XYZ file of C-alpha atoms in Angstrom:
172
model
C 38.882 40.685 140.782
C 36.370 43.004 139.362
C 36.533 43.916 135.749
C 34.710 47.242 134.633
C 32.976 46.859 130.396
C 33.071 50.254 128.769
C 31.245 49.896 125.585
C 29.700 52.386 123.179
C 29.573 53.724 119.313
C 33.319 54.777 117.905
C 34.147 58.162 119.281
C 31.673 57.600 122.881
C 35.369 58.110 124.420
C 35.892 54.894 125.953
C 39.267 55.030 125.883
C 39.947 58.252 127.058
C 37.108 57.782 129.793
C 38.732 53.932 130.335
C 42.134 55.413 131.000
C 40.712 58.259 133.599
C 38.909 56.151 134.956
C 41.810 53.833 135.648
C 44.042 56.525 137.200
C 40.814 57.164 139.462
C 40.095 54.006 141.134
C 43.630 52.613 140.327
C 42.747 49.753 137.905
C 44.444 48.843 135.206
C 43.652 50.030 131.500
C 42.749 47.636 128.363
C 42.141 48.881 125.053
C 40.967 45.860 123.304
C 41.522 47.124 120.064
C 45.011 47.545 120.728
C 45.861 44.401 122.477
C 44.265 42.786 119.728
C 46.658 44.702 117.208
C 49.978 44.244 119.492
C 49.063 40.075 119.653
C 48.432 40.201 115.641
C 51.104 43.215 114.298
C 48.676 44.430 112.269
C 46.582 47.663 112.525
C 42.427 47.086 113.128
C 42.023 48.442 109.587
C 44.755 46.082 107.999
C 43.123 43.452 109.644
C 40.107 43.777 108.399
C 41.694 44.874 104.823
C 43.415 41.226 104.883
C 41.658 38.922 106.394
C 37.310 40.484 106.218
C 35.407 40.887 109.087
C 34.670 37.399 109.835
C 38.116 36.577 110.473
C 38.690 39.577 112.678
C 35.254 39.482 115.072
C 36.904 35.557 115.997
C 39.934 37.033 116.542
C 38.297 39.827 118.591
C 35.805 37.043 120.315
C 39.120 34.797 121.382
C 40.997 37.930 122.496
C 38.292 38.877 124.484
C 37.777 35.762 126.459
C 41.814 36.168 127.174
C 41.388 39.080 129.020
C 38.439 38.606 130.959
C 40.571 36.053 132.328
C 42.881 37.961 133.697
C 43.388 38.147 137.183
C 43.537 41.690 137.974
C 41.192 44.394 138.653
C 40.709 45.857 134.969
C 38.404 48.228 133.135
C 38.432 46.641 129.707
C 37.315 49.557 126.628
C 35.617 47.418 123.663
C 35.661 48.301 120.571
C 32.636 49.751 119.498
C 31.029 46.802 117.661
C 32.620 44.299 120.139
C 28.783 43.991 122.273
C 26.921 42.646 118.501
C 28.940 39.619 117.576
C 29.331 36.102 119.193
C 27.631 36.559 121.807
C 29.996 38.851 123.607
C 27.475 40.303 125.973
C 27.552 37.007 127.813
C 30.624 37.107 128.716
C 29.838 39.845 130.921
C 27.142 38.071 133.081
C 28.702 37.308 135.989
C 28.938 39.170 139.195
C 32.383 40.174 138.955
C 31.639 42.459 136.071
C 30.194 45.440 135.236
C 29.259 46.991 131.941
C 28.851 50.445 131.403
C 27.934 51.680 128.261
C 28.775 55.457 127.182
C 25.722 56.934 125.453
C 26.091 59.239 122.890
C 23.510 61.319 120.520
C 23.729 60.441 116.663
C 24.293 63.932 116.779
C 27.723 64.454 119.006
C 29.110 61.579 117.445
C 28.941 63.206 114.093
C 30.455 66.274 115.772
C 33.031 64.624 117.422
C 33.898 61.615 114.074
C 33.520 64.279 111.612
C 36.462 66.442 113.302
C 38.752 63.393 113.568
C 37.530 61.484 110.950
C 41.180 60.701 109.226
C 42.296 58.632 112.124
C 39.279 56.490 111.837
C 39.208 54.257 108.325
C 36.016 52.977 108.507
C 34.696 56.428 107.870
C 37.447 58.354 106.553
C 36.258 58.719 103.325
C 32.529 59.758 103.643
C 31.085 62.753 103.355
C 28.910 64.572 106.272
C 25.745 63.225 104.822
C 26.914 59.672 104.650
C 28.952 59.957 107.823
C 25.504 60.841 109.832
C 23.385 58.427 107.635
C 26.231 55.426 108.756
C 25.748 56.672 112.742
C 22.468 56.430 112.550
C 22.401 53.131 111.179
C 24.587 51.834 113.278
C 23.594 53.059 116.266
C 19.752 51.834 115.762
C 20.983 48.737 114.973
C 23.316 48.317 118.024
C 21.000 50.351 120.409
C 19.693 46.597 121.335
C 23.347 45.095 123.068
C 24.580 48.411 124.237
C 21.569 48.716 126.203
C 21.830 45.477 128.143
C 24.642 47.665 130.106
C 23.902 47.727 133.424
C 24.918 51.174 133.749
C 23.904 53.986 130.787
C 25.877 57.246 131.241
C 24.806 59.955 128.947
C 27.591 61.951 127.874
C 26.174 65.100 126.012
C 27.047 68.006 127.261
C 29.643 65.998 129.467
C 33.573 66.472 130.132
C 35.268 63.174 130.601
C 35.918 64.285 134.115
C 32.340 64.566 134.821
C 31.809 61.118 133.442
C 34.180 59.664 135.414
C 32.581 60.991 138.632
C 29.083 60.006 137.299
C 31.286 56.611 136.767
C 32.721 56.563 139.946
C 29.443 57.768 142.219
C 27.152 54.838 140.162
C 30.137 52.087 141.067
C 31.121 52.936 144.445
């Protein structure tokens, strides 16, 4: 049982790599943002709205743990702040898994958050100048778990099929 880690900043395309990826090498596909809405009924952002971040990075934590358990070969898509709290990055040290983190400019993030920006709540609201201010925050201040990966794949200038090879020449 292998399980494959995609982690990365929101909009690195970890799911849409995660479920290429899957059809590829014939593993199954888990979104942990939306498992973790499906076992809750709530959305990510109504989660958060009700019950504050604590609550929701135990949730995410426990849910986590669940499905690293699982018995099946899996590529398992975080969500992007999943590798910062409770120690999540240790759950991946073991020789069965492999984390791969997806690693994105400040600069194509904005390009690719600003054009979808209304699905996303977290940053829905912001301006361009705050939106690029907030990814560069956060991605300085994450840059220290997503880089215990033990594979980096930059994707500028990248099509998720390209990725996927990159992906798929670096695991196999």
């Amino acid at each position: 049982m292998k399980k494959i880690i995609l982690l990365g900043y929101m909009g690195s395309g970890k799911s849409t790599v995660g479920k290429l990826l899957s059809k590829t090498i014939d593993y199954n596909i888990l979104d942990l943002d939306k498992v973790i809405e499906k076992q809750v009924g709530l959305s990510i952002s109504e989660i958060f709205e009700q019950n504050g971040e604590v609550y929701f990075r135990k949730l995410e934590h426990q849910v986590l743990k669940e499905i690293l358990k699982i018995k099946d070969n899996s590529i398992i898509s975080l969500g992007g702040g999943t590798p910062c709290y409770a120690n999540n990055m240790e759950l991946f040290k073991d020789e069965n898994t492999i984390t791969i983190y997806l690693n994105c400019t400040a600069d194509e993030l904005f390009e690719r958050l600003n054009f979808n920006k209304s699905k996303r709540p977290l940053i829905a609201n912001m301006n361009e100048v705050e939106l690029k201010e907030y990814i560069a925050k956060h991605l300085f201040e994450r840059s220290f778990y997503y880089n215990q990966a033990q594979i980096k794949i930059h994707t500028i200038n990248k099509t998720k099929f390209e990725i996927v090879e990159e992906i798929n020449k670096r695991l196999f």
